[in-house]
Amino acid sequence: MPLYKSQPIKIYNSLSGDKENFTPINEGNIGMYVCGPTVYSNVHLGNVRTFMSFDVIYRYFLHLGYKVRYIRNITDVGHIVDDVDDGEDKIAKKAKLEQLEPMEIVQRYTVDFHDVLKAYNFLPPSIEPTATGHIIEQIEIVKKIIDNGIGYESNGSVYFDVVKFNETNHYGKLSGRNIEDMLANTRDTDGQSDKRNHQDFALWKKAEPEHIMRWPSPWSDGFPGWHLECTAMSTKYLGNHFDIHGGGMDLKFPHHECEIAQNEACTGQEPVNYWMHANMLTLNGKKMSKSTGNNILPSEIYSGGSPFLTKAFSASVARFFMLQAHYRSNLDFTNDAILAAEKGFYRLMEAVESLKNASFAISNTTSIDIKTWKQNCYDAMNDDFNTPILIAHLFEAVRFVNVLKENKETITKEDLLDFSTTMNAFVFDVLGLEDEKAAAN
């Protein structure tokens, strides 16, 4: 019997604002989509934390015996500077600055993204689709939204009519916004926009003559709106209705709100059962920002090339540090905090090594409650993937190992095997930590 049958999970659903019992649409199978990076610069440490949260969630589902189709996209076109409908594509802007083809920028930073995630021991997703590889699908969705009376063409661009959509649906239900309040707080822009309403968002943008990345469409040579790609790729690989959609907290509005609206306007049904959002990573109490210099690249953790760090740390120590906070909590990165995490990491690995070597006596009886400890580990992860509580239980196991080594407690051969197997499963398979000594040999 697969583990998931005996280990029910509760997931905090951003749509309802509550923890809900997790029931996949198809028993034993999970469809999960996570918004990936826009590859116009090096991935930053906050991105790594978000993707790490979903890496652990993916790992835990696999551990429980689920078959998971995990989709994480690459945004390689259409993401406008400042996330508004007017402006310059981030990738095209970077290409101009560096005098490169846009796809050279995409390739450079996609490789960097993969290198960083490999260093931090991420599992690859099942499929990693790109926005440029799904232009046809995006155009077809725009056609359907127009046919259903929610999209309109204006001077070669196509927009989503939020007010029209809201007559029969609820735009703002994910982020808790109210369309009437949004309209009331909008300045009058008569004659300054092709939109009917300020809140309308682009489904397709007509390319200006200087715009590098463009594709033919029924409306103009142009490019898709940023929100459209995830609707196209999630539905292509997971269907019109799937289990989980995740991303950073900053994507809840407008990106994910617009995704919901596009899906409902196109298919007539809600696309996702559980919306999940990971929270921010700050640096020394402030938002990470390249412009202010308050920033650390993921590679600088293990190279030691950051003025914010007194020494280099392994990627696995950094991973352990991040997982000490719940994915929905803010986490502040400081030199002192990662130094403390490093000490804890090595204590944990020392205990795992002792278990592997069975460096204590085997008895006919077990005096520590392995069964309860084991279920406590599962209970932590079953409660909305609570990694800090799981880690607390793993340190309880460290204490068990120490008293066993001192012959203050006893354990049978069978319980030792169960204890060791469970520790390895949660430390390596679920949390994705790496034994640096074993990796070096």
Short mmCIF file of C-alpha atoms in Angstrom, two decimals:
data_model
loop_
_atom_site.label_atom_id
_atom_site.label_comp_id
_atom_site.label_asym_id
_atom_site.label_seq_id
_atom_site.Cartn_x
_atom_site.Cartn_y
_atom_site.Cartn_z
CA MET A 1 0.00 0.00 0.00
CA PRO A 2 1.47 3.41 -0.94
CA LEU A 3 2.31 5.71 1.96
CA TYR A 4 -0.11 8.43 0.84
CA LYS A 5 -3.04 6.24 1.82
CA SER A 6 -2.01 6.41 5.48
CA GLN A 7 -0.55 9.94 5.48
CA PRO A 8 -3.27 12.53 4.70
CA ILE A 9 -1.96 16.02 3.93
CA LYS A 10 -3.35 19.46 4.70
CA ILE A 11 -2.35 22.30 2.36
CA TYR A 12 -2.81 26.01 2.95
CA ASN A 13 -4.85 27.17 -0.03
CA SER A 14 -4.27 30.85 -0.86
CA LEU A 15 -7.65 30.90 -2.61
CA SER A 16 -9.64 30.06 0.53
CA GLY A 17 -7.17 31.34 3.11
CA ASP A 18 -7.45 28.05 5.02
CA LYS A 19 -5.64 24.77 5.42
CA GLU A 20 -7.58 22.18 3.46
CA ASN A 21 -7.44 18.41 3.21
CA PHE A 22 -5.52 17.55 0.07
CA THR A 23 -7.40 15.29 -2.32
CA PRO A 24 -5.92 14.96 -5.81
CA ILE A 25 -8.27 14.96 -8.78
CA ASN A 26 -7.05 11.50 -9.77
CA GLU A 27 -6.09 9.24 -6.88
CA GLY A 28 -2.36 8.56 -6.72
CA ASN A 29 -1.57 11.22 -9.34
CA ILE A 30 -0.73 14.90 -8.89
CA GLY A 31 -0.45 17.69 -11.44
CA MET A 32 1.62 20.63 -10.15
CA TYR A 33 2.61 23.81 -12.00
CA VAL A 34 5.11 26.33 -10.59
CA CYS A 35 5.96 29.65 -12.23
CA GLY A 36 9.62 29.59 -13.22
CA PRO A 37 12.18 32.35 -13.78
CA THR A 38 12.33 35.13 -16.34
CA VAL A 39 15.79 34.46 -17.75
CA TYR A 40 17.19 37.96 -18.29
CA SER A 41 19.67 37.94 -15.35
CA ASN A 42 21.25 35.65 -12.78
CA VAL A 43 18.72 33.90 -10.57
CA HIS A 44 18.75 35.51 -7.11
CA LEU A 45 18.70 33.84 -3.72
CA GLY A 46 15.05 34.72 -3.11
CA ASN A 47 14.12 32.83 -6.29
CA VAL A 48 16.12 29.87 -5.05
CA ARG A 49 14.15 29.83 -1.80
CA THR A 50 10.82 29.83 -3.68
CA PHE A 51 11.85 27.02 -6.01
CA MET A 52 13.36 25.11 -3.07
CA SER A 53 10.02 25.18 -1.27
CA PHE A 54 8.34 23.48 -4.20
CA ASP A 55 11.27 21.12 -4.67
CA VAL A 56 10.67 19.84 -1.12
CA ILE A 57 6.93 19.58 -1.74
CA TYR A 58 7.63 17.62 -4.93
CA ARG A 59 10.07 15.38 -3.08
CA TYR A 60 7.57 14.66 -0.31
CA PHE A 61 4.84 13.74 -2.77
CA LEU A 62 7.24 11.32 -4.46
CA HIS A 63 8.25 9.90 -1.06
CA LEU A 64 4.59 9.19 -0.29
CA GLY A 65 4.28 7.23 -3.52
CA TYR A 66 2.39 9.71 -5.67
CA LYS A 67 3.03 9.90 -9.39
CA VAL A 68 3.70 13.59 -9.96
CA ARG A 69 3.78 15.59 -13.17
CA TYR A 70 5.68 18.70 -12.09
CA ILE A 71 5.78 21.57 -14.61
CA ARG A 72 8.07 24.57 -14.06
CA ASN A 73 8.27 26.97 -16.98
CA ILE A 74 10.96 29.24 -18.37
CA THR A 75 9.77 32.76 -19.25
CA ASP A 76 11.88 33.72 -22.27
CA VAL A 77 9.65 36.44 -23.77
CA GLY A 78 6.82 38.81 -22.96
CA HIS A 79 7.71 39.85 -19.42
CA ILE A 80 7.52 43.63 -19.54
CA VAL A 81 9.69 45.83 -17.32
CA ASP A 82 7.78 46.74 -14.11
CA ASP A 83 5.11 44.14 -15.03
CA VAL A 84 2.88 46.65 -16.78
CA ASP A 85 1.47 46.41 -20.29
CA ASP A 86 3.52 49.28 -21.65
CA GLY A 87 7.30 49.32 -21.67
CA GLU A 88 10.16 47.15 -22.74
CA ASP A 89 10.57 43.38 -22.64
CA LYS A 90 13.16 42.55 -19.94
CA ILE A 91 15.00 40.09 -22.18
CA ALA A 92 15.05 42.45 -25.17
CA LYS A 93 16.27 45.29 -22.95
CA LYS A 94 19.14 43.15 -21.63
CA ALA A 95 20.00 42.05 -25.19
CA LYS A 96 20.31 45.68 -26.30
CA LEU A 97 22.48 46.58 -23.31
CA GLU A 98 24.86 43.69 -23.94
CA GLN A 99 24.60 43.84 -27.77
CA LEU A 100 23.48 40.23 -27.99
CA GLU A 101 20.61 38.37 -29.60
CA PRO A 102 17.72 37.91 -27.13
CA MET A 103 18.11 34.13 -27.34
CA GLU A 104 21.77 34.48 -26.33
CA ILE A 105 20.54 36.19 -23.16
CA VAL A 106 17.96 33.44 -22.65
CA GLN A 107 20.55 30.70 -23.11
CA ARG A 108 23.13 32.31 -20.82
CA TYR A 109 20.77 32.77 -17.90
CA THR A 110 18.89 29.51 -18.40
CA VAL A 111 22.23 27.71 -18.07
CA ASP A 112 23.00 29.77 -14.95
CA PHE A 113 19.59 28.89 -13.50
CA HIS A 114 20.15 25.17 -14.05
CA ASP A 115 23.69 25.32 -12.67
CA VAL A 116 22.50 27.00 -9.47
CA LEU A 117 19.64 24.57 -8.94
CA LYS A 118 21.97 21.63 -9.51
CA ALA A 119 24.39 23.02 -6.91
CA TYR A 120 21.51 23.27 -4.42
CA ASN A 121 20.47 19.67 -5.19
CA PHE A 122 17.10 20.31 -6.84
CA LEU A 123 15.24 17.55 -8.62
CA PRO A 124 14.46 18.54 -12.22
CA PRO A 125 10.77 19.04 -13.03
CA SER A 126 8.93 16.55 -15.23
CA ILE A 127 8.65 19.16 -18.01
CA GLU A 128 10.29 22.59 -18.32
CA PRO A 129 8.42 24.34 -21.15
CA THR A 130 9.32 27.76 -22.56
CA ALA A 131 7.03 30.62 -23.46
CA THR A 132 8.52 30.93 -26.96
CA GLY A 133 7.84 27.25 -27.56
CA HIS A 134 4.11 27.78 -27.00
CA ILE A 135 3.21 30.86 -29.05
CA ILE A 136 0.64 28.92 -31.12
CA GLU A 137 -1.14 27.72 -27.97
CA GLN A 138 -1.18 31.26 -26.58
CA ILE A 139 -2.70 32.66 -29.77
CA GLU A 140 -5.43 29.99 -29.68
CA ILE A 141 -6.33 30.94 -26.10
CA VAL A 142 -6.60 34.60 -27.10
CA LYS A 143 -8.95 33.62 -29.93
CA LYS A 144 -11.19 31.72 -27.49
CA ILE A 145 -11.29 34.58 -25.00
CA ILE A 146 -12.29 36.98 -27.82
CA ASP A 147 -14.93 34.53 -29.08
CA ASN A 148 -16.35 34.32 -25.55
CA GLY A 149 -16.77 38.10 -25.43
CA ILE A 150 -14.12 38.85 -22.81
CA GLY A 151 -11.19 39.84 -25.05
CA TYR A 152 -11.12 42.79 -27.47
CA GLU A 153 -8.71 44.03 -30.12
CA SER A 154 -7.50 47.63 -30.06
CA ASN A 155 -4.95 48.99 -32.54
CA GLY A 156 -3.36 45.59 -33.06
CA SER A 157 -3.20 44.65 -29.40
CA VAL A 158 -5.68 42.44 -27.55
CA TYR A 159 -6.85 43.10 -24.00
CA PHE A 160 -8.81 41.19 -21.38
CA ASP A 161 -11.97 43.07 -20.35
CA VAL A 162 -11.85 42.75 -16.57
CA VAL A 163 -15.13 44.62 -16.00
CA LYS A 164 -17.01 42.41 -18.49
CA PHE A 165 -15.49 39.28 -16.95
CA ASN A 166 -16.47 40.43 -13.47
CA GLU A 167 -20.15 40.55 -14.45
CA THR A 168 -20.32 36.76 -14.24
CA ASN A 169 -17.09 35.89 -12.39
CA HIS A 170 -15.01 37.29 -9.54
CA TYR A 171 -11.83 39.05 -10.57
CA GLY A 172 -9.78 39.52 -7.41
CA LYS A 173 -10.84 36.42 -5.48
CA LEU A 174 -7.28 35.10 -5.06
CA SER A 175 -5.75 38.37 -3.86
CA GLY A 176 -8.81 39.59 -1.94
CA ARG A 177 -9.30 42.59 -4.19
CA ASN A 178 -12.63 44.12 -5.16
CA ILE A 179 -13.10 45.36 -8.73
CA GLU A 180 -15.27 48.28 -7.60
CA ASP A 181 -12.52 49.52 -5.27
CA MET A 182 -9.91 49.11 -8.00
CA LEU A 183 -12.01 51.15 -10.43
CA ALA A 184 -12.71 53.83 -7.83
CA ASN A 185 -8.97 54.27 -7.16
CA THR A 186 -8.07 54.64 -10.84
CA ARG A 187 -7.17 57.95 -12.47
CA ASP A 188 -9.04 58.87 -15.65
CA THR A 189 -6.78 58.12 -18.63
CA ASP A 190 -9.09 59.02 -21.52
CA GLY A 191 -7.16 59.17 -24.77
CA GLN A 192 -4.00 57.79 -23.16
CA SER A 193 -4.63 54.09 -23.57
CA ASP A 194 -6.01 51.50 -25.97
CA LYS A 195 -7.75 49.83 -23.02
CA ARG A 196 -11.43 50.13 -22.18
CA ASN A 197 -10.61 50.01 -18.47
CA HIS A 198 -7.40 50.73 -16.60
CA GLN A 199 -7.50 47.26 -15.00
CA ASP A 200 -7.67 45.44 -18.34
CA PHE A 201 -4.50 43.52 -19.08
CA ALA A 202 -2.75 42.59 -22.32
CA LEU A 203 -3.31 39.21 -23.92
CA TRP A 204 -1.35 40.19 -27.03
CA LYS A 205 0.77 43.28 -27.63
CA LYS A 206 1.46 44.81 -31.03
CA ALA A 207 5.23 45.13 -31.43
CA GLU A 208 6.67 48.56 -32.03
CA PRO A 209 9.11 48.75 -34.98
CA GLU A 210 12.14 48.55 -32.66
CA HIS A 211 10.83 45.53 -30.74
CA ILE A 212 13.11 42.54 -31.45
CA MET A 213 11.01 39.56 -30.35
CA ARG A 214 7.80 39.28 -32.40
CA TRP A 215 5.50 36.70 -33.95
CA PRO A 216 2.68 36.93 -36.52
CA SER A 217 -0.87 36.72 -35.22
CA PRO A 218 -4.39 37.49 -36.51
CA TRP A 219 -4.13 40.94 -34.88
CA SER A 220 -0.56 42.08 -35.48
CA ASP A 221 3.07 41.11 -35.43
CA GLY A 222 3.64 41.13 -31.71
CA PHE A 223 4.16 39.09 -28.60
CA PRO A 224 2.00 37.52 -25.86
CA GLY A 225 1.15 39.21 -22.60
CA TRP A 226 3.12 37.92 -19.63
CA HIS A 227 0.17 36.25 -17.90
CA LEU A 228 -0.84 34.23 -20.95
CA GLU A 229 2.09 31.81 -21.12
CA CYS A 230 1.35 30.04 -17.83
CA THR A 231 -2.30 29.52 -18.79
CA ALA A 232 -1.18 27.98 -22.09
CA MET A 233 1.52 25.71 -20.67
CA SER A 234 -0.29 24.58 -17.52
CA THR A 235 -3.42 23.56 -19.43
CA LYS A 236 -1.45 21.91 -22.24
CA TYR A 237 0.43 19.58 -19.89
CA LEU A 238 -1.97 19.28 -16.93
CA GLY A 239 -5.41 19.85 -18.47
CA ASN A 240 -8.00 22.56 -17.89
CA HIS A 241 -8.37 21.55 -14.24
CA PHE A 242 -5.39 20.43 -12.17
CA ASP A 243 -4.29 20.02 -8.56
CA ILE A 244 -1.67 22.60 -7.53
CA HIS A 245 -0.35 25.91 -8.85
CA GLY A 246 2.54 27.52 -7.00
CA GLY A 247 4.87 30.47 -7.09
CA GLY A 248 6.26 33.36 -5.08
CA MET A 249 3.98 35.52 -2.94
CA ASP A 250 4.72 38.44 -5.28
CA LEU A 251 2.97 36.61 -8.13
CA LYS A 252 -0.42 36.36 -6.41
CA PHE A 253 -1.44 39.70 -7.95
CA PRO A 254 -1.57 40.43 -10.77
CA HIS A 255 -0.04 37.34 -12.38
CA HIS A 256 -1.97 34.50 -10.76
CA GLU A 257 -5.16 36.54 -10.53
CA CYS A 258 -4.96 37.12 -14.28
CA GLU A 259 -4.23 33.43 -14.89
CA ILE A 260 -7.44 32.46 -13.10
CA ALA A 261 -9.41 35.00 -15.12
CA GLN A 262 -7.93 33.80 -18.43
CA ASN A 263 -8.64 30.16 -17.65
CA GLU A 264 -12.21 30.82 -16.56
CA ALA A 265 -12.87 33.04 -19.60
CA CYS A 266 -11.45 30.36 -21.89
CA THR A 267 -12.76 27.11 -20.37
CA GLY A 268 -15.62 28.19 -18.10
CA GLN A 269 -14.12 26.48 -15.04
CA GLU A 270 -11.69 27.19 -12.22
CA PRO A 271 -8.28 25.89 -13.28
CA VAL A 272 -6.69 24.92 -9.95
CA ASN A 273 -7.81 23.29 -6.71
CA TYR A 274 -4.92 24.48 -4.50
CA TRP A 275 -3.00 27.73 -4.90
CA MET A 276 0.29 27.82 -2.96
CA HIS A 277 2.59 30.80 -2.42
CA ALA A 278 6.09 30.92 -0.90
CA ASN A 279 7.17 33.97 1.04
CA MET A 280 10.11 36.34 0.69
CA LEU A 281 13.76 36.11 1.66
CA THR A 282 15.28 39.32 3.03
CA LEU A 283 18.94 40.18 3.64
CA ASN A 284 19.89 41.75 6.98
CA GLY A 285 16.29 42.84 7.52
CA LYS A 286 15.91 44.56 4.16
CA LYS A 287 14.51 43.56 0.79
CA MET A 288 17.10 42.09 -1.55
CA SER A 289 17.82 44.55 -4.36
CA LYS A 290 20.54 44.70 -7.00
CA SER A 291 20.11 48.47 -7.36
CA THR A 292 20.86 49.14 -3.66
CA GLY A 293 23.58 46.49 -3.43
CA ASN A 294 21.66 44.57 -0.75
CA ASN A 295 21.97 41.33 -2.64
CA ILE A 296 23.72 37.95 -2.61
CA LEU A 297 23.95 35.68 -5.62
CA PRO A 298 23.37 31.98 -4.87
CA SER A 299 26.88 31.14 -6.12
CA GLU A 300 28.42 33.66 -3.69
CA ILE A 301 27.26 31.47 -0.79
CA TYR A 302 29.67 28.70 -1.69
CA SER A 303 32.34 30.87 -3.31
CA GLY A 304 32.51 33.20 -0.31
CA GLY A 305 32.57 36.16 -2.64
CA SER A 306 30.07 38.34 -0.80
CA PRO A 307 30.87 41.21 1.61
CA PHE A 308 27.86 40.11 3.67
CA LEU A 309 29.52 36.78 4.56
CA THR A 310 32.55 36.10 6.75
CA LYS A 311 33.26 32.79 5.00
CA ALA A 312 31.96 30.43 2.34
CA PHE A 313 29.20 27.95 3.12
CA SER A 314 28.20 24.81 1.28
CA ALA A 315 25.03 24.91 -0.79
CA SER A 316 23.63 22.17 1.46
CA VAL A 317 24.14 24.34 4.56
CA ALA A 318 22.32 27.19 2.79
CA ARG A 319 19.53 24.78 1.86
CA PHE A 320 19.29 23.61 5.47
CA PHE A 321 19.16 27.23 6.64
CA MET A 322 16.26 28.06 4.31
CA LEU A 323 14.26 24.99 5.31
CA GLN A 324 14.41 26.00 8.97
CA ALA A 325 11.60 28.46 8.17
CA HIS A 326 8.15 27.50 6.91
CA TYR A 327 7.69 28.26 3.22
CA ARG A 328 4.87 30.74 3.98
CA SER A 329 7.01 32.69 6.49
CA ASN A 330 9.37 35.54 5.77
CA LEU A 331 13.00 34.52 6.27
CA ASP A 332 15.85 36.93 6.96
CA PHE A 333 19.29 35.89 5.73
CA THR A 334 22.19 37.04 7.91
CA ASN A 335 25.75 35.89 8.41
CA ASP A 336 25.05 34.95 12.05
CA ALA A 337 21.95 32.96 11.08
CA ILE A 338 23.73 30.83 8.49
CA LEU A 339 26.68 30.30 10.88
CA ALA A 340 24.22 28.88 13.42
CA ALA A 341 22.58 26.77 10.72
CA GLU A 342 25.96 25.36 9.74
CA LYS A 343 26.54 24.10 13.29
CA GLY A 344 23.12 22.44 13.32
CA PHE A 345 23.68 20.92 9.88
CA TYR A 346 26.92 19.23 10.96
CA ARG A 347 25.32 17.94 14.17
CA LEU A 348 22.57 16.38 12.08
CA MET A 349 25.00 14.83 9.61
CA GLU A 350 27.13 13.43 12.42
CA ALA A 351 24.07 11.66 13.82
CA VAL A 352 23.19 10.25 10.38
CA GLU A 353 26.74 8.98 10.04
CA SER A 354 26.56 7.31 13.47
CA LEU A 355 23.33 5.58 12.46
CA LYS A 356 24.90 4.36 9.24
CA ASN A 357 27.84 2.91 11.14
CA ALA A 358 25.59 1.52 13.93
CA SER A 359 28.19 2.63 16.44
CA PHE A 360 26.27 1.39 19.48
CA ALA A 361 25.10 -1.91 20.98
CA ILE A 362 22.08 -3.79 19.66
CA SER A 363 19.60 -4.99 22.31
CA ASN A 364 16.59 -7.30 22.56
CA THR A 365 14.41 -4.33 23.54
CA THR A 366 13.91 -0.73 22.44
CA SER A 367 13.56 1.89 25.17
CA ILE A 368 12.92 4.91 22.94
CA ASP A 369 9.63 5.43 21.10
CA ILE A 370 10.72 5.18 17.46
CA LYS A 371 7.18 4.64 16.18
CA THR A 372 5.83 7.88 17.67
CA TRP A 373 8.92 9.84 16.57
CA LYS A 374 8.52 8.54 13.02
CA GLN A 375 4.85 9.54 12.85
CA ASN A 376 5.70 12.96 14.29
CA CYS A 377 8.01 13.49 11.31
CA TYR A 378 5.21 12.62 8.92
CA ASP A 379 2.73 14.75 10.86
CA ALA A 380 5.01 17.78 10.43
CA MET A 381 5.18 17.39 6.66
CA ASN A 382 1.50 16.48 6.44
CA ASP A 383 0.70 19.81 8.09
CA ASP A 384 1.30 22.05 5.08
CA PHE A 385 4.89 20.82 4.60
CA ASN A 386 6.15 22.20 7.92
CA THR A 387 9.90 21.74 7.47
CA PRO A 388 10.94 23.62 10.66
CA ILE A 389 8.86 21.23 12.79
CA LEU A 390 10.27 18.27 10.86
CA ILE A 391 13.79 19.55 11.54
CA ALA A 392 12.96 19.86 15.24
CA HIS A 393 11.97 16.18 15.23
CA LEU A 394 15.18 15.31 13.40
CA PHE A 395 17.14 16.95 16.21
CA GLU A 396 15.14 14.86 18.65
CA ALA A 397 16.56 11.92 16.69
CA VAL A 398 20.06 13.39 17.16
CA ARG A 399 19.44 13.21 20.92
CA PHE A 400 18.30 9.59 20.53
CA VAL A 401 21.54 8.76 18.72
CA ASN A 402 23.64 10.38 21.44
CA VAL A 403 21.97 8.51 24.32
CA LEU A 404 22.24 5.26 22.36
CA LYS A 405 25.96 5.87 21.87
CA GLU A 406 26.28 6.44 25.63
CA ASN A 407 24.36 3.18 26.28
CA LYS A 408 21.70 5.10 28.22
CA GLU A 409 18.94 3.72 25.98
CA THR A 410 18.52 0.50 24.00
CA ILE A 411 17.32 -0.41 20.50
CA THR A 412 16.64 -3.63 18.61
CA LYS A 413 18.11 -4.45 15.22
CA GLU A 414 14.70 -4.07 13.55
CA ASP A 415 14.00 -0.68 15.18
CA LEU A 416 17.50 0.52 14.34
CA LEU A 417 16.89 -0.27 10.67
CA ASP A 418 13.53 1.56 10.76
CA PHE A 419 15.12 4.51 12.60
CA SER A 420 18.02 4.77 10.16
CA THR A 421 15.81 4.34 7.07
CA THR A 422 13.42 7.04 8.27
CA MET A 423 16.24 9.47 9.07
CA ASN A 424 17.79 8.96 5.64
CA ALA A 425 14.43 9.38 3.92
CA PHE A 426 13.66 12.71 5.57
CA VAL A 427 17.18 14.15 5.57
CA PHE A 428 18.19 13.18 2.02
CA ASP A 429 15.08 12.27 0.01
CA VAL A 430 12.60 14.81 1.40
CA LEU A 431 14.70 17.78 2.57
CA GLY A 432 17.22 17.17 -0.22
CA LEU A 433 20.29 17.70 1.98
CA GLU A 434 23.59 16.21 0.91
CA ASP A 435 26.21 14.44 3.01
CA GLU A 436 29.28 16.48 2.09
CA LYS A 437 31.74 13.81 3.28
CA ALA A 438 30.05 11.13 1.17
CA ALA A 439 29.90 13.48 -1.83
CA ALA A 440 33.63 14.19 -1.49
CA ASN A 441 34.57 10.49 -1.51
#
